[in-house]
PDB file of C-alpha atoms in Angstrom:
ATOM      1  CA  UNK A   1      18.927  25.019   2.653  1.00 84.00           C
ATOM      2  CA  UNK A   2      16.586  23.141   4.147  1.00 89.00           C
ATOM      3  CA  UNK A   3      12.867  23.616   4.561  1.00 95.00           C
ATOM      4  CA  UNK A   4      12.784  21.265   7.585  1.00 94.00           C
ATOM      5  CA  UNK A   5      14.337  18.364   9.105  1.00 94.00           C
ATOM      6  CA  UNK A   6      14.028  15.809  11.827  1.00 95.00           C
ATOM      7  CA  UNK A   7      15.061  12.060  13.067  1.00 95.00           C
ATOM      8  CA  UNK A   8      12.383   9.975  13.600  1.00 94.00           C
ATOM      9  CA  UNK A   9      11.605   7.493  16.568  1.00 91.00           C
ATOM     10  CA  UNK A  10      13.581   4.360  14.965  1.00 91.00           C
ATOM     11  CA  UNK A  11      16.723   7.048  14.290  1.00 93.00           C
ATOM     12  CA  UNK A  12      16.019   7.757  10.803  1.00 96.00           C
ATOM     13  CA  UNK A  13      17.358  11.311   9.483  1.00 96.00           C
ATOM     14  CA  UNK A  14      15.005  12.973   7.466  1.00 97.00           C
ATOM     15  CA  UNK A  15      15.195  16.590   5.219  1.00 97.00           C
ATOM     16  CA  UNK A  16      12.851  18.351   3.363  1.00 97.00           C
ATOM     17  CA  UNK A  17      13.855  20.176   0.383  1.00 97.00           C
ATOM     18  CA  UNK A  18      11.831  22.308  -2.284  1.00 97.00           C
ATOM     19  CA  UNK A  19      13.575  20.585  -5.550  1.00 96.00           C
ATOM     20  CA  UNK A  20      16.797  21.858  -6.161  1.00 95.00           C
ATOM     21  CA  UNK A  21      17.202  23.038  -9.719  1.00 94.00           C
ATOM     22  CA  UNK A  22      20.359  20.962 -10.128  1.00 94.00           C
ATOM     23  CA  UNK A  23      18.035  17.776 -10.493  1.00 94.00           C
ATOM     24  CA  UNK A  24      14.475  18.863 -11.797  1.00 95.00           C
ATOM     25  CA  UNK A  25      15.687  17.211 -14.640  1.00 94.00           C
ATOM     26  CA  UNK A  26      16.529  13.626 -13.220  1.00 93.00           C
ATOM     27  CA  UNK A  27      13.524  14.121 -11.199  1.00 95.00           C
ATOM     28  CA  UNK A  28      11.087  14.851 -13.676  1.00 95.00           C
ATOM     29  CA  UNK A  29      12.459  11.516 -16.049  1.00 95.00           C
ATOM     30  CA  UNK A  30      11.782   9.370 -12.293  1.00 95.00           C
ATOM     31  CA  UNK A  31       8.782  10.845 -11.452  1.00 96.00           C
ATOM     32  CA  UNK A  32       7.442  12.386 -14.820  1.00 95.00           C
ATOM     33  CA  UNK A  33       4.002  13.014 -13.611  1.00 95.00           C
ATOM     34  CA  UNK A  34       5.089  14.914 -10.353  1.00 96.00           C
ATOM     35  CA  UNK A  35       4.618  18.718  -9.884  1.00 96.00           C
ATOM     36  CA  UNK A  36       8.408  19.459  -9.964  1.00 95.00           C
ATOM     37  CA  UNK A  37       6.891  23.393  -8.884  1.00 95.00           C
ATOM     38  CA  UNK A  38       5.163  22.254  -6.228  1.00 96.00           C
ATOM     39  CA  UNK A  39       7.432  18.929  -5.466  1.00 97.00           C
ATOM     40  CA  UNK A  40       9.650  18.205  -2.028  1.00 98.00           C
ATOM     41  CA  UNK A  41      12.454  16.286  -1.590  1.00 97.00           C
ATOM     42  CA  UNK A  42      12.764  14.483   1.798  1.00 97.00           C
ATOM     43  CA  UNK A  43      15.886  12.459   1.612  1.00 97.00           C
ATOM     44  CA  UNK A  44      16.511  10.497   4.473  1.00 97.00           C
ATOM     45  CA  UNK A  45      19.831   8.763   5.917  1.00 97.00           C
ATOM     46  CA  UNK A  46      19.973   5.736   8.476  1.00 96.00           C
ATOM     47  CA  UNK A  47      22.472   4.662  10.198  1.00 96.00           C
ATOM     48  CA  UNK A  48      23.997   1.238  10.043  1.00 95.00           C
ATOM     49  CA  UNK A  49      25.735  -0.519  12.881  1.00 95.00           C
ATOM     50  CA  UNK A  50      28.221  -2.119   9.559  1.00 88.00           C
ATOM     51  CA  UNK A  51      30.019  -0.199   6.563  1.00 88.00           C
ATOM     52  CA  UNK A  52      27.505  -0.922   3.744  1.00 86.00           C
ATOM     53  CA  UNK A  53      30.342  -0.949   1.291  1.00 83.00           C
ATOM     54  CA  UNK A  54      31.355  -4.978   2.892  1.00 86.00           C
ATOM     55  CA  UNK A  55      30.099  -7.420   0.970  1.00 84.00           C
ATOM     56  CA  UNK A  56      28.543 -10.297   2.197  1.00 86.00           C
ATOM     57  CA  UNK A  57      25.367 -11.977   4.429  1.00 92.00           C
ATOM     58  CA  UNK A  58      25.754 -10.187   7.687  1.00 90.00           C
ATOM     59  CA  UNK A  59      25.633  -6.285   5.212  1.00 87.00           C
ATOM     60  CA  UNK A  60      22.684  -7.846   3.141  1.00 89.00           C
ATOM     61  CA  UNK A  61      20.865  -8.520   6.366  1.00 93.00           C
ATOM     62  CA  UNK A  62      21.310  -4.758   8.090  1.00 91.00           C
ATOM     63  CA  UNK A  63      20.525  -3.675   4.283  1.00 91.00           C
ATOM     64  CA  UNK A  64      17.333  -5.213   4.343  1.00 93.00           C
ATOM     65  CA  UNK A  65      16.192  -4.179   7.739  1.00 95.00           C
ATOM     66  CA  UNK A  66      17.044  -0.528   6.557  1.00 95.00           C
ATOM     67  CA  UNK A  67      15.128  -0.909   3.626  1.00 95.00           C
ATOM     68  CA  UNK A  68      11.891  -2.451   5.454  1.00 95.00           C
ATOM     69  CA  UNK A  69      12.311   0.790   7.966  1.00 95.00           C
ATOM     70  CA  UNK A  70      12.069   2.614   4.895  1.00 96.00           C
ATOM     71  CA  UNK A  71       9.603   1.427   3.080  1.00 96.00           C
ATOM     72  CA  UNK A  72       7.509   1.187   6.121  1.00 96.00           C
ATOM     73  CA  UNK A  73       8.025   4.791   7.026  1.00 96.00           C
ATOM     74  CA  UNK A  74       7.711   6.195   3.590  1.00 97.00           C
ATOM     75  CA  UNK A  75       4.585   3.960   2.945  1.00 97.00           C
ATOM     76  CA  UNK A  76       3.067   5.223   5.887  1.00 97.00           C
ATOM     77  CA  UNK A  77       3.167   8.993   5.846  1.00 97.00           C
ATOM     78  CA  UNK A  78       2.247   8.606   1.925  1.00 98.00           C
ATOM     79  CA  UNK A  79      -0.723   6.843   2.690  1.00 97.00           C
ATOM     80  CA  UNK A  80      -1.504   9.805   5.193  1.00 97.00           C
ATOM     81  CA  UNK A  81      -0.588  12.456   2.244  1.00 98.00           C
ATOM     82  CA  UNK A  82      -2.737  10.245  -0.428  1.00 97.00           C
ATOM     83  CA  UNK A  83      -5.684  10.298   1.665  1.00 97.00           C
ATOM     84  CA  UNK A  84      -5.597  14.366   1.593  1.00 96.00           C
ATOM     85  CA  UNK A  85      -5.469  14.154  -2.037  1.00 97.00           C
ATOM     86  CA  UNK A  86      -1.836  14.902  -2.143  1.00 98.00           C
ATOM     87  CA  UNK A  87       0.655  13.697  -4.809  1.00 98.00           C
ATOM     88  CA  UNK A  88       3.377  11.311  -2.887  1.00 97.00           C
ATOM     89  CA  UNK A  89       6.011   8.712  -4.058  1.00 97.00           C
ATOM     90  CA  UNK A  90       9.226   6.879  -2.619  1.00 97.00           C
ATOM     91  CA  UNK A  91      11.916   5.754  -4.692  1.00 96.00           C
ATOM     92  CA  UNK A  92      13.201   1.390  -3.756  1.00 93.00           C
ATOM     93  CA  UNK A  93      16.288   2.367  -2.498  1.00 89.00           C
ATOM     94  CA  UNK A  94      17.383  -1.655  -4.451  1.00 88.00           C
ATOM     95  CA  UNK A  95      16.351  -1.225  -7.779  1.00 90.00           C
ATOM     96  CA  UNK A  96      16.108   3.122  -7.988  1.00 90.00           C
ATOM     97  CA  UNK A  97      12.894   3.416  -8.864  1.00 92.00           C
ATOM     98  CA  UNK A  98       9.752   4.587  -7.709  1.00 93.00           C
ATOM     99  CA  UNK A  99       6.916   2.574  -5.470  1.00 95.00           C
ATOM    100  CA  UNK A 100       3.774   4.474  -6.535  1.00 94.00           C
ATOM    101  CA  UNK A 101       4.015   5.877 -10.252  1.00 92.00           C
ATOM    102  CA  UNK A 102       5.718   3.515 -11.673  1.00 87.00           C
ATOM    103  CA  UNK A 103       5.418   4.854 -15.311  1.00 86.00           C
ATOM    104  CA  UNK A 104       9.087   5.192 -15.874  1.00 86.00           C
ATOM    105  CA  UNK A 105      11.820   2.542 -15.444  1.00 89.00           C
ATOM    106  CA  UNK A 106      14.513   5.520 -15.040  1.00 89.00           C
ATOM    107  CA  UNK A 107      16.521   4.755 -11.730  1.00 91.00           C
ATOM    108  CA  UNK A 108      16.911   8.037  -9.287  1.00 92.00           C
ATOM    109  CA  UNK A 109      20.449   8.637  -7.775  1.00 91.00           C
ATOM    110  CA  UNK A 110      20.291   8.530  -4.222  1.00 89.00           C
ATOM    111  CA  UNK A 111      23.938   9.122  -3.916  1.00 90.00           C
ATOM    112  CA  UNK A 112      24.036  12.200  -6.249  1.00 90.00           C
ATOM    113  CA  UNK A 113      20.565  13.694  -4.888  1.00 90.00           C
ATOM    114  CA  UNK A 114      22.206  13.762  -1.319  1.00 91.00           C
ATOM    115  CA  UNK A 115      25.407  14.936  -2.480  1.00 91.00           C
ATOM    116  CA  UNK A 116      23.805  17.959  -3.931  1.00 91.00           C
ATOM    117  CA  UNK A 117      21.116  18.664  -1.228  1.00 92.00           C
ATOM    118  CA  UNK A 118      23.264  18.065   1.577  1.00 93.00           C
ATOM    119  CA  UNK A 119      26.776  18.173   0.389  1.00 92.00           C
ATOM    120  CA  UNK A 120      27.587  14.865   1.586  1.00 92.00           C
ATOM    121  CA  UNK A 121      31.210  13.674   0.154  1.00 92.00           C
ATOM    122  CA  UNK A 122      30.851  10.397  -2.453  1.00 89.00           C
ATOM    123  CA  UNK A 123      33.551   7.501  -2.537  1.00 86.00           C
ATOM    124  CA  UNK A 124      34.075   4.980  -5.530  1.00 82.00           C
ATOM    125  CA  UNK A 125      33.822   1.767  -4.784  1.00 75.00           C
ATOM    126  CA  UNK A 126      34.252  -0.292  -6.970  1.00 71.00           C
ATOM    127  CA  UNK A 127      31.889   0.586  -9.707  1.00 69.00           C
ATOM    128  CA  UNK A 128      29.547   2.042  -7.594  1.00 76.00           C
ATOM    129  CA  UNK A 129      29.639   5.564  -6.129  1.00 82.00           C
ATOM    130  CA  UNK A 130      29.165   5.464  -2.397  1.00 86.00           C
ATOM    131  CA  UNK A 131      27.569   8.172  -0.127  1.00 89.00           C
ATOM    132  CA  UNK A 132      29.602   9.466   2.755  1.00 93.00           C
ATOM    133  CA  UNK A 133      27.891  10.552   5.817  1.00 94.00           C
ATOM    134  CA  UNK A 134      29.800  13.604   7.943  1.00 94.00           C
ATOM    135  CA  UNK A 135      29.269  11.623  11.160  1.00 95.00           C
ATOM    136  CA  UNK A 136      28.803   7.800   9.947  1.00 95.00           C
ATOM    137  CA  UNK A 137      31.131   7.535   6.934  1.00 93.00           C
ATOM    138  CA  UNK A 138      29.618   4.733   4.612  1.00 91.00           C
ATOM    139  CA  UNK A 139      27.670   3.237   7.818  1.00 95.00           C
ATOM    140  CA  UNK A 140      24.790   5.129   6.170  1.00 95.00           C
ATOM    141  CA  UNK A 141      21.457   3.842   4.076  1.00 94.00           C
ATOM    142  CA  UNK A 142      20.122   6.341   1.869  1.00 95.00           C
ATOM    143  CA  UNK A 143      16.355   6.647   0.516  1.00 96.00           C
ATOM    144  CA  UNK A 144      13.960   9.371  -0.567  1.00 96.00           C
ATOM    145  CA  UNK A 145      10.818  10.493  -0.802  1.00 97.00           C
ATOM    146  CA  UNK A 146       8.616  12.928  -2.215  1.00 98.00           C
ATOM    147  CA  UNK A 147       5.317  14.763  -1.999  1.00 98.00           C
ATOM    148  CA  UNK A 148       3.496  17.916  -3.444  1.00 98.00           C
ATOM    149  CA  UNK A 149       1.750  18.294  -0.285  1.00 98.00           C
ATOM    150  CA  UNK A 150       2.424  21.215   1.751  1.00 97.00           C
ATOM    151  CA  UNK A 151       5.013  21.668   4.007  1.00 97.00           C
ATOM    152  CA  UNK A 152       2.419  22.000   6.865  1.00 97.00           C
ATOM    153  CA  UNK A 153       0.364  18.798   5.169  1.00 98.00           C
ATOM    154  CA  UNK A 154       3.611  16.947   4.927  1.00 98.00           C
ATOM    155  CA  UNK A 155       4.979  18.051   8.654  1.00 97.00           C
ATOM    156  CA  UNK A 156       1.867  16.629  10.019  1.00 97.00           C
ATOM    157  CA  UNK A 157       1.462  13.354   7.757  1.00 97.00           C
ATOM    158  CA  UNK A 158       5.247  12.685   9.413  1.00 97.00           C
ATOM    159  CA  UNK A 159       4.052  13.792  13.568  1.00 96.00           C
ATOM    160  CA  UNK A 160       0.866  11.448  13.320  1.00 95.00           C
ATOM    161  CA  UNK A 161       2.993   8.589  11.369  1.00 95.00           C
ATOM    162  CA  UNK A 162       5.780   8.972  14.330  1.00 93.00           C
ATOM    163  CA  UNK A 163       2.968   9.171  17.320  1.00 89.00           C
ATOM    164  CA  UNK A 164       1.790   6.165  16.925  1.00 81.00           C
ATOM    165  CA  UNK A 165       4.657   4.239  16.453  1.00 71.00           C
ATOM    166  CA  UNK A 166       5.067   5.394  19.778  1.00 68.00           C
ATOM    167  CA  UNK A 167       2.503   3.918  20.914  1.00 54.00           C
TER     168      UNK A 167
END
């Protein structure tokens, strides 16, 4: 269950999770330095106006405007965290691995951390195993982040980030 959960201004779903026990393991090889006690999981889901499974320019272009939301967003609110002193890191949703500590070149499973958080369905496609959305299907971009801030630290690092992109 949940810890908390929101959608931000631009539309982006967001969860919080304490980390599940089903991938300490995978997280602590991705993010070995990381308080896996003390460590949340806030995967997030956007949604695309294509199915990301096509191939081909128009899917690479929504792709990278997803990712920049991301990135942006997760950058943001882990600048906010850092500056309290608070462990943070987001995984590139292209290659897998993480933005901040980059002392390990293991690639995190975006697709198999929301399948077990959320209990999102997967696909094959190809050889790549695709997440499934309950309301969006494959029209969904995937990407995570994760903090041993507080709850409260990290609720608030998310309000201010989300006020003044308001403004």
């Amino acid at each position: 269950m949940s810890l908390a959960e929101g959608t931000t201004g631009s539309g982006m779903e967001y969860y919080v999770y304490a980390c599940p026990d089903k991938i300490k393991r995978e997280v602590n090889t991705v993010l070995p330095t990381a308080d896996l006690e003390k460590l949340l999981v806030v995967p997030t889901c956007q949604k695309a106006v294509m199915d990301l499974v096509q191939m081909g320019e128009p899917v690479e272009v929504e792709k990278d405007k997803l990712l920049e939301q991301f990135m942006d967003w997760s950058k943001k609110v882990c600048d906010k965290l850092e500056a309290l002193g608070h462990w943070c890191d987001y995984i590139d949703p292209c290659s897998g691995l993480a933005m901040i500590h980059r002392d390990s070149q293991i690639v995190y499973s975006e697709v198999e951390a929301l399948s077990v958080m959320r209990g999102f369905k997967t696909a094959n496609a190809g050889c790549c195993k695709v997440l499934l959305h309950p309301a969006w299907g494959s029209y969904v971009y995937p990407a995570t982040m994760f903090t041993c801030a507080p709850l409260e630290a990290l609720n608030s690092a998310i309000a201010e980030v989300e006020r003044v992109e308001r403004v």
